[in-house]
Amino acid sequence: MAKPTTDKSTKAAEPEYPLTTMAVVAPLVGWLIPGAGHILLKRYGRGILLLVSVVAMFLIGLGMQGRIYKPNGGDLLDILGFIGDVGSGALYFLARILDWGNVMAANAAADYGKTFLIVAGLLNFIAAADAHHIALGKKP
Amino acid sequence: MTINLSHFSAAVVFALFASIVFGITQRNSTMEQVRYGLYCFALFVGGVFLAGWLMALIRR
């Protein structure tokens, strides 16, 4: 039988990087509008570069007739594609509202376009995580 | 609007934007970010050439 603990110092230790409101808001804003999390944290240069990179990849993907995945794809790969696509935040919702990327083109360029769309979203997830780290103070 | 990119140009454009994001997010100081971005870009494009030559050799 385990002995009851007698240690009185079981109080949760103070976290090294306490969670602030900005550490929650910045990644959310950054996800919704690529680069906006960094801009909110006054990292203007980084924010603009992230915005340009993610938006350009997304638009090039659409221009190459890439397909936008829907949430109810059914197939596991479709669900993973949706998770990648939704990383682009507002761009994804705008594309769904305006019915962009609703194509079934079966050529190599369309396949590259689909990859561009997914990777744009995944890169935006990384950017949002970076905004979170900056807001926490883990990164300058 | 339709964009027509060859396999190679699509790979270079992909490498450019992915390298920018990797550089910014994976390093701290500006100089480190530029260096890491260039390193990633070189690896991406080098990988394209390497894979291209490998496939060309296999095809022969």
PDB file of C-alpha atoms in Angstrom:
ATOM      1  CA  MET A   1       0.000   0.000   0.000  1.00  0.00           C
ATOM      2  CA  ALA A   2       1.307   3.404  -0.909  1.00  0.00           C
ATOM      3  CA  LYS A   3       2.221   5.674   1.940  1.00  0.00           C
ATOM      4  CA  PRO A   4       0.264   8.909   2.132  1.00  0.00           C
ATOM      5  CA  THR A   5       2.423  11.779   1.031  1.00  0.00           C
ATOM      6  CA  THR A   6       3.695  14.029   3.772  1.00  0.00           C
ATOM      7  CA  ASP A   7       5.274  16.539   1.423  1.00  0.00           C
ATOM      8  CA  LYS A   8       3.616  19.905   1.969  1.00  0.00           C
ATOM      9  CA  SER A   9       5.277  21.477  -1.098  1.00  0.00           C
ATOM     10  CA  THR A  10       2.933  19.889  -3.660  1.00  0.00           C
ATOM     11  CA  LYS A  11       1.718  23.309  -4.791  1.00  0.00           C
ATOM     12  CA  ALA A  12       1.947  23.673  -8.550  1.00  0.00           C
ATOM     13  CA  ALA A  13       5.187  25.370  -9.488  1.00  0.00           C
ATOM     14  CA  GLU A  14       4.907  28.767 -11.132  1.00  0.00           C
ATOM     15  CA  PRO A  15       5.226  28.226 -14.916  1.00  0.00           C
ATOM     16  CA  GLU A  16       8.316  29.723 -16.503  1.00  0.00           C
ATOM     17  CA  TYR A  17       6.244  31.292 -19.286  1.00  0.00           C
ATOM     18  CA  PRO A  18       2.812  32.177 -17.886  1.00  0.00           C
ATOM     19  CA  LEU A  19      -0.091  32.033 -20.313  1.00  0.00           C
ATOM     20  CA  THR A  20      -1.254  35.537 -21.152  1.00  0.00           C
ATOM     21  CA  THR A  21      -4.282  36.754 -23.101  1.00  0.00           C
ATOM     22  CA  MET A  22      -2.006  37.762 -25.969  1.00  0.00           C
ATOM     23  CA  ALA A  23      -0.533  34.241 -26.081  1.00  0.00           C
ATOM     24  CA  VAL A  24      -4.045  32.983 -26.920  1.00  0.00           C
ATOM     25  CA  VAL A  25      -5.244  35.872 -29.095  1.00  0.00           C
ATOM     26  CA  ALA A  26      -2.107  36.230 -31.281  1.00  0.00           C
ATOM     27  CA  PRO A  27      -2.095  32.657 -32.654  1.00  0.00           C
ATOM     28  CA  LEU A  28      -5.860  32.772 -33.217  1.00  0.00           C
ATOM     29  CA  VAL A  29      -5.620  36.048 -35.138  1.00  0.00           C
ATOM     30  CA  GLY A  30      -2.548  34.704 -36.941  1.00  0.00           C
ATOM     31  CA  TRP A  31      -4.454  31.614 -38.007  1.00  0.00           C
ATOM     32  CA  LEU A  32      -7.431  33.633 -39.225  1.00  0.00           C
ATOM     33  CA  ILE A  33      -5.327  36.221 -41.091  1.00  0.00           C
ATOM     34  CA  PRO A  34      -1.858  34.885 -42.001  1.00  0.00           C
ATOM     35  CA  GLY A  35       0.892  37.002 -40.418  1.00  0.00           C
ATOM     36  CA  ALA A  36      -1.551  39.092 -38.361  1.00  0.00           C
ATOM     37  CA  GLY A  37      -0.434  37.420 -35.126  1.00  0.00           C
ATOM     38  CA  HIS A  38       3.105  38.697 -35.680  1.00  0.00           C
ATOM     39  CA  ILE A  39       1.824  42.138 -36.697  1.00  0.00           C
ATOM     40  CA  LEU A  40      -0.247  42.237 -33.497  1.00  0.00           C
ATOM     41  CA  LEU A  41       2.969  41.535 -31.562  1.00  0.00           C
ATOM     42  CA  LYS A  42       4.703  44.403 -33.406  1.00  0.00           C
ATOM     43  CA  ARG A  43       6.873  42.080 -35.532  1.00  0.00           C
ATOM     44  CA  TYR A  44       5.815  43.946 -38.676  1.00  0.00           C
ATOM     45  CA  GLY A  45       8.490  42.709 -41.072  1.00  0.00           C
ATOM     46  CA  ARG A  46       8.002  39.050 -40.167  1.00  0.00           C
ATOM     47  CA  GLY A  47       4.220  39.434 -40.257  1.00  0.00           C
ATOM     48  CA  ILE A  48       4.185  40.957 -43.729  1.00  0.00           C
ATOM     49  CA  LEU A  49       6.571  38.294 -45.070  1.00  0.00           C
ATOM     50  CA  LEU A  50       4.382  35.530 -43.599  1.00  0.00           C
ATOM     51  CA  LEU A  51       1.244  37.163 -45.018  1.00  0.00           C
ATOM     52  CA  VAL A  52       2.758  37.440 -48.486  1.00  0.00           C
ATOM     53  CA  SER A  53       4.131  33.879 -48.418  1.00  0.00           C
ATOM     54  CA  VAL A  54       0.955  32.141 -47.239  1.00  0.00           C
ATOM     55  CA  VAL A  55      -1.436  34.234 -49.363  1.00  0.00           C
ATOM     56  CA  ALA A  56       0.763  33.834 -52.462  1.00  0.00           C
ATOM     57  CA  MET A  57       0.942  30.046 -52.007  1.00  0.00           C
ATOM     58  CA  PHE A  58      -2.814  29.877 -51.515  1.00  0.00           C
ATOM     59  CA  LEU A  59      -3.582  32.012 -54.588  1.00  0.00           C
ATOM     60  CA  ILE A  60      -1.059  30.155 -56.760  1.00  0.00           C
ATOM     61  CA  GLY A  61      -2.665  26.892 -55.631  1.00  0.00           C
ATOM     62  CA  LEU A  62      -6.085  28.171 -56.659  1.00  0.00           C
ATOM     63  CA  GLY A  63      -4.653  29.494 -59.935  1.00  0.00           C
ATOM     64  CA  MET A  64      -3.268  26.041 -60.704  1.00  0.00           C
ATOM     65  CA  GLN A  65      -6.822  24.655 -60.364  1.00  0.00           C
ATOM     66  CA  GLY A  66      -6.075  23.090 -57.003  1.00  0.00           C
ATOM     67  CA  ARG A  67      -8.947  21.508 -55.152  1.00  0.00           C
ATOM     68  CA  ILE A  68     -10.242  22.785 -51.811  1.00  0.00           C
ATOM     69  CA  TYR A  69     -11.190  19.963 -49.447  1.00  0.00           C
ATOM     70  CA  LYS A  70     -14.501  19.957 -47.618  1.00  0.00           C
ATOM     71  CA  PRO A  71     -14.893  18.835 -43.970  1.00  0.00           C
ATOM     72  CA  ASN A  72     -17.165  15.890 -44.813  1.00  0.00           C
ATOM     73  CA  GLY A  73     -14.805  14.174 -47.214  1.00  0.00           C
ATOM     74  CA  GLY A  74     -15.302  10.737 -45.673  1.00  0.00           C
ATOM     75  CA  ASP A  75     -11.963   9.376 -46.807  1.00  0.00           C
ATOM     76  CA  LEU A  76      -9.075   9.705 -44.298  1.00  0.00           C
ATOM     77  CA  LEU A  77      -6.854  11.435 -46.844  1.00  0.00           C
ATOM     78  CA  ASP A  78      -9.668  13.903 -47.567  1.00  0.00           C
ATOM     79  CA  ILE A  79      -9.914  14.692 -43.843  1.00  0.00           C
ATOM     80  CA  LEU A  80      -6.145  15.285 -43.682  1.00  0.00           C
ATOM     81  CA  GLY A  81      -6.421  17.495 -46.772  1.00  0.00           C
ATOM     82  CA  PHE A  82      -9.185  19.453 -45.067  1.00  0.00           C
ATOM     83  CA  ILE A  83      -7.024  19.941 -41.940  1.00  0.00           C
ATOM     84  CA  GLY A  84      -4.240  21.304 -44.140  1.00  0.00           C
ATOM     85  CA  ASP A  85      -6.576  23.574 -46.103  1.00  0.00           C
ATOM     86  CA  VAL A  86      -8.325  24.986 -43.038  1.00  0.00           C
ATOM     87  CA  GLY A  87      -4.937  26.168 -41.734  1.00  0.00           C
ATOM     88  CA  SER A  88      -5.214  29.098 -44.126  1.00  0.00           C
ATOM     89  CA  GLY A  89      -7.969  30.505 -41.894  1.00  0.00           C
ATOM     90  CA  ALA A  90     -10.076  33.226 -43.501  1.00  0.00           C
ATOM     91  CA  LEU A  91      -8.697  32.385 -46.953  1.00  0.00           C
ATOM     92  CA  TYR A  92     -10.197  28.903 -46.672  1.00  0.00           C
ATOM     93  CA  PHE A  93     -13.613  30.206 -45.587  1.00  0.00           C
ATOM     94  CA  LEU A  94     -13.538  32.862 -48.324  1.00  0.00           C
ATOM     95  CA  ALA A  95     -12.735  30.206 -50.901  1.00  0.00           C
ATOM     96  CA  ARG A  96     -15.600  28.031 -49.669  1.00  0.00           C
ATOM     97  CA  ILE A  97     -18.060  30.952 -49.679  1.00  0.00           C
ATOM     98  CA  LEU A  98     -17.037  32.049 -53.187  1.00  0.00           C
ATOM     99  CA  ASP A  99     -16.893  28.421 -54.369  1.00  0.00           C
ATOM    100  CA  TRP A 100     -13.251  28.611 -55.416  1.00  0.00           C
ATOM    101  CA  GLY A 101     -11.297  25.410 -55.739  1.00  0.00           C
ATOM    102  CA  ASN A 102     -14.410  23.339 -56.395  1.00  0.00           C
ATOM    103  CA  VAL A 103     -12.820  21.584 -59.344  1.00  0.00           C
ATOM    104  CA  MET A 104     -12.053  17.991 -60.199  1.00  0.00           C
ATOM    105  CA  ALA A 105      -9.320  18.620 -62.756  1.00  0.00           C
ATOM    106  CA  ALA A 106      -7.172  15.542 -63.214  1.00  0.00           C
ATOM    107  CA  ASN A 107      -3.846  16.908 -64.410  1.00  0.00           C
ATOM    108  CA  ALA A 108      -0.411  17.382 -62.881  1.00  0.00           C
ATOM    109  CA  ALA A 109      -0.794  21.158 -62.409  1.00  0.00           C
ATOM    110  CA  ALA A 110      -4.029  20.676 -60.452  1.00  0.00           C
ATOM    111  CA  ASP A 111      -2.240  18.171 -58.247  1.00  0.00           C
ATOM    112  CA  TYR A 112       0.548  20.672 -57.548  1.00  0.00           C
ATOM    113  CA  GLY A 113      -2.125  23.301 -56.880  1.00  0.00           C
ATOM    114  CA  LYS A 114      -3.790  21.058 -54.308  1.00  0.00           C
ATOM    115  CA  THR A 115      -0.400  20.612 -52.613  1.00  0.00           C
ATOM    116  CA  PHE A 116       0.198  24.374 -52.604  1.00  0.00           C
ATOM    117  CA  LEU A 117      -3.183  24.913 -50.908  1.00  0.00           C
ATOM    118  CA  ILE A 118      -2.522  22.306 -48.229  1.00  0.00           C
ATOM    119  CA  VAL A 119       1.036  23.470 -47.544  1.00  0.00           C
ATOM    120  CA  ALA A 120      -0.081  27.133 -47.334  1.00  0.00           C
ATOM    121  CA  GLY A 121      -2.393  26.079 -44.502  1.00  0.00           C
ATOM    122  CA  LEU A 122       0.252  23.975 -42.751  1.00  0.00           C
ATOM    123  CA  LEU A 123       2.796  26.808 -42.944  1.00  0.00           C
ATOM    124  CA  ASN A 124       0.198  29.136 -41.446  1.00  0.00           C
ATOM    125  CA  PHE A 125      -0.232  26.711 -38.524  1.00  0.00           C
ATOM    126  CA  ILE A 126       3.547  26.927 -37.937  1.00  0.00           C
ATOM    127  CA  ALA A 127       3.362  30.739 -38.129  1.00  0.00           C
ATOM    128  CA  ALA A 128       0.502  30.786 -35.590  1.00  0.00           C
ATOM    129  CA  ALA A 129       2.529  28.567 -33.224  1.00  0.00           C
ATOM    130  CA  ASP A 130       5.456  30.959 -33.646  1.00  0.00           C
ATOM    131  CA  ALA A 131       3.199  33.913 -32.706  1.00  0.00           C
ATOM    132  CA  HIS A 132       2.209  31.961 -29.585  1.00  0.00           C
ATOM    133  CA  HIS A 133       5.876  31.485 -28.626  1.00  0.00           C
ATOM    134  CA  ILE A 134       6.652  35.164 -29.185  1.00  0.00           C
ATOM    135  CA  ALA A 135       3.667  36.207 -27.050  1.00  0.00           C
ATOM    136  CA  LEU A 136       4.806  33.856 -24.276  1.00  0.00           C
ATOM    137  CA  GLY A 137       8.294  35.347 -24.373  1.00  0.00           C
ATOM    138  CA  LYS A 138      10.006  32.117 -25.424  1.00  0.00           C
ATOM    139  CA  LYS A 139      11.205  33.794 -28.617  1.00  0.00           C
ATOM    140  CA  PRO A 140      12.321  37.404 -29.238  1.00  0.00           C
TER     141      PRO A 140
ATOM    142  CA  MET B   1      -7.419  32.969 -63.737  1.00  0.00           C
ATOM    143  CA  THR B   2      -5.271  29.988 -64.534  1.00  0.00           C
ATOM    144  CA  ILE B   3      -1.597  29.762 -63.684  1.00  0.00           C
ATOM    145  CA  ASN B   4       0.538  27.417 -65.719  1.00  0.00           C
ATOM    146  CA  LEU B   5       3.760  26.471 -63.979  1.00  0.00           C
ATOM    147  CA  SER B   6       6.123  23.729 -65.042  1.00  0.00           C
ATOM    148  CA  HIS B   7       7.102  21.098 -62.490  1.00  0.00           C
ATOM    149  CA  PHE B   8      10.444  22.825 -61.930  1.00  0.00           C
ATOM    150  CA  SER B   9       9.075  26.378 -61.583  1.00  0.00           C
ATOM    151  CA  ALA B  10       6.336  25.125 -59.246  1.00  0.00           C
ATOM    152  CA  ALA B  11       9.015  23.461 -57.096  1.00  0.00           C
ATOM    153  CA  VAL B  12      11.116  26.663 -56.996  1.00  0.00           C
ATOM    154  CA  VAL B  13       8.114  28.839 -56.059  1.00  0.00           C
ATOM    155  CA  PHE B  14       7.159  26.299 -53.387  1.00  0.00           C
ATOM    156  CA  ALA B  15      10.749  26.288 -52.067  1.00  0.00           C
ATOM    157  CA  LEU B  16      10.851  30.096 -51.944  1.00  0.00           C
ATOM    158  CA  PHE B  17       7.720  30.570 -49.844  1.00  0.00           C
ATOM    159  CA  ALA B  18       8.290  27.538 -47.609  1.00  0.00           C
ATOM    160  CA  SER B  19      11.871  28.704 -46.933  1.00  0.00           C
ATOM    161  CA  ILE B  20      10.675  32.192 -45.950  1.00  0.00           C
ATOM    162  CA  VAL B  21       8.235  30.726 -43.413  1.00  0.00           C
ATOM    163  CA  PHE B  22      10.785  28.192 -42.106  1.00  0.00           C
ATOM    164  CA  GLY B  23      13.422  30.911 -41.722  1.00  0.00           C
ATOM    165  CA  ILE B  24      11.112  33.234 -39.787  1.00  0.00           C
ATOM    166  CA  THR B  25       9.611  30.590 -37.529  1.00  0.00           C
ATOM    167  CA  GLN B  26      12.581  28.345 -36.771  1.00  0.00           C
ATOM    168  CA  ARG B  27      15.275  30.877 -35.826  1.00  0.00           C
ATOM    169  CA  ASN B  28      15.460  33.846 -33.454  1.00  0.00           C
ATOM    170  CA  SER B  29      17.647  36.648 -34.768  1.00  0.00           C
ATOM    171  CA  THR B  30      17.223  38.278 -38.182  1.00  0.00           C
ATOM    172  CA  MET B  31      20.620  37.136 -39.435  1.00  0.00           C
ATOM    173  CA  GLU B  32      19.949  33.539 -38.354  1.00  0.00           C
ATOM    174  CA  GLN B  33      16.541  33.671 -40.034  1.00  0.00           C
ATOM    175  CA  VAL B  34      18.039  34.837 -43.345  1.00  0.00           C
ATOM    176  CA  ARG B  35      20.766  32.180 -43.178  1.00  0.00           C
ATOM    177  CA  TYR B  36      18.340  29.379 -42.314  1.00  0.00           C
ATOM    178  CA  GLY B  37      15.906  30.515 -45.025  1.00  0.00           C
ATOM    179  CA  LEU B  38      18.681  30.421 -47.628  1.00  0.00           C
ATOM    180  CA  TYR B  39      19.840  27.034 -46.314  1.00  0.00           C
ATOM    181  CA  CYS B  40      16.300  25.598 -46.631  1.00  0.00           C
ATOM    182  CA  PHE B  41      15.925  27.070 -50.121  1.00  0.00           C
ATOM    183  CA  ALA B  42      19.237  25.544 -51.204  1.00  0.00           C
ATOM    184  CA  LEU B  43      18.203  22.155 -49.791  1.00  0.00           C
ATOM    185  CA  PHE B  44      14.797  22.292 -51.516  1.00  0.00           C
ATOM    186  CA  VAL B  45      16.237  23.243 -54.913  1.00  0.00           C
ATOM    187  CA  GLY B  46      19.208  20.900 -54.499  1.00  0.00           C
ATOM    188  CA  GLY B  47      16.745  18.117 -53.692  1.00  0.00           C
ATOM    189  CA  VAL B  48      14.824  18.896 -56.887  1.00  0.00           C
ATOM    190  CA  PHE B  49      17.991  18.598 -58.990  1.00  0.00           C
ATOM    191  CA  LEU B  50      19.081  15.438 -57.183  1.00  0.00           C
ATOM    192  CA  ALA B  51      15.676  13.774 -57.584  1.00  0.00           C
ATOM    193  CA  GLY B  52      15.562  14.908 -61.226  1.00  0.00           C
ATOM    194  CA  TRP B  53      18.928  13.361 -62.038  1.00  0.00           C
ATOM    195  CA  LEU B  54      18.035  10.194 -60.110  1.00  0.00           C
ATOM    196  CA  MET B  55      14.820   9.772 -62.091  1.00  0.00           C
ATOM    197  CA  ALA B  56      16.654  10.490 -65.350  1.00  0.00           C
ATOM    198  CA  LEU B  57      19.202   7.780 -64.522  1.00  0.00           C
ATOM    199  CA  ILE B  58      16.475   5.285 -63.575  1.00  0.00           C
ATOM    200  CA  ARG B  59      14.639   6.018 -66.838  1.00  0.00           C
ATOM    201  CA  ARG B  60      17.698   5.106 -68.974  1.00  0.00           C
TER     202      ARG B  60
END
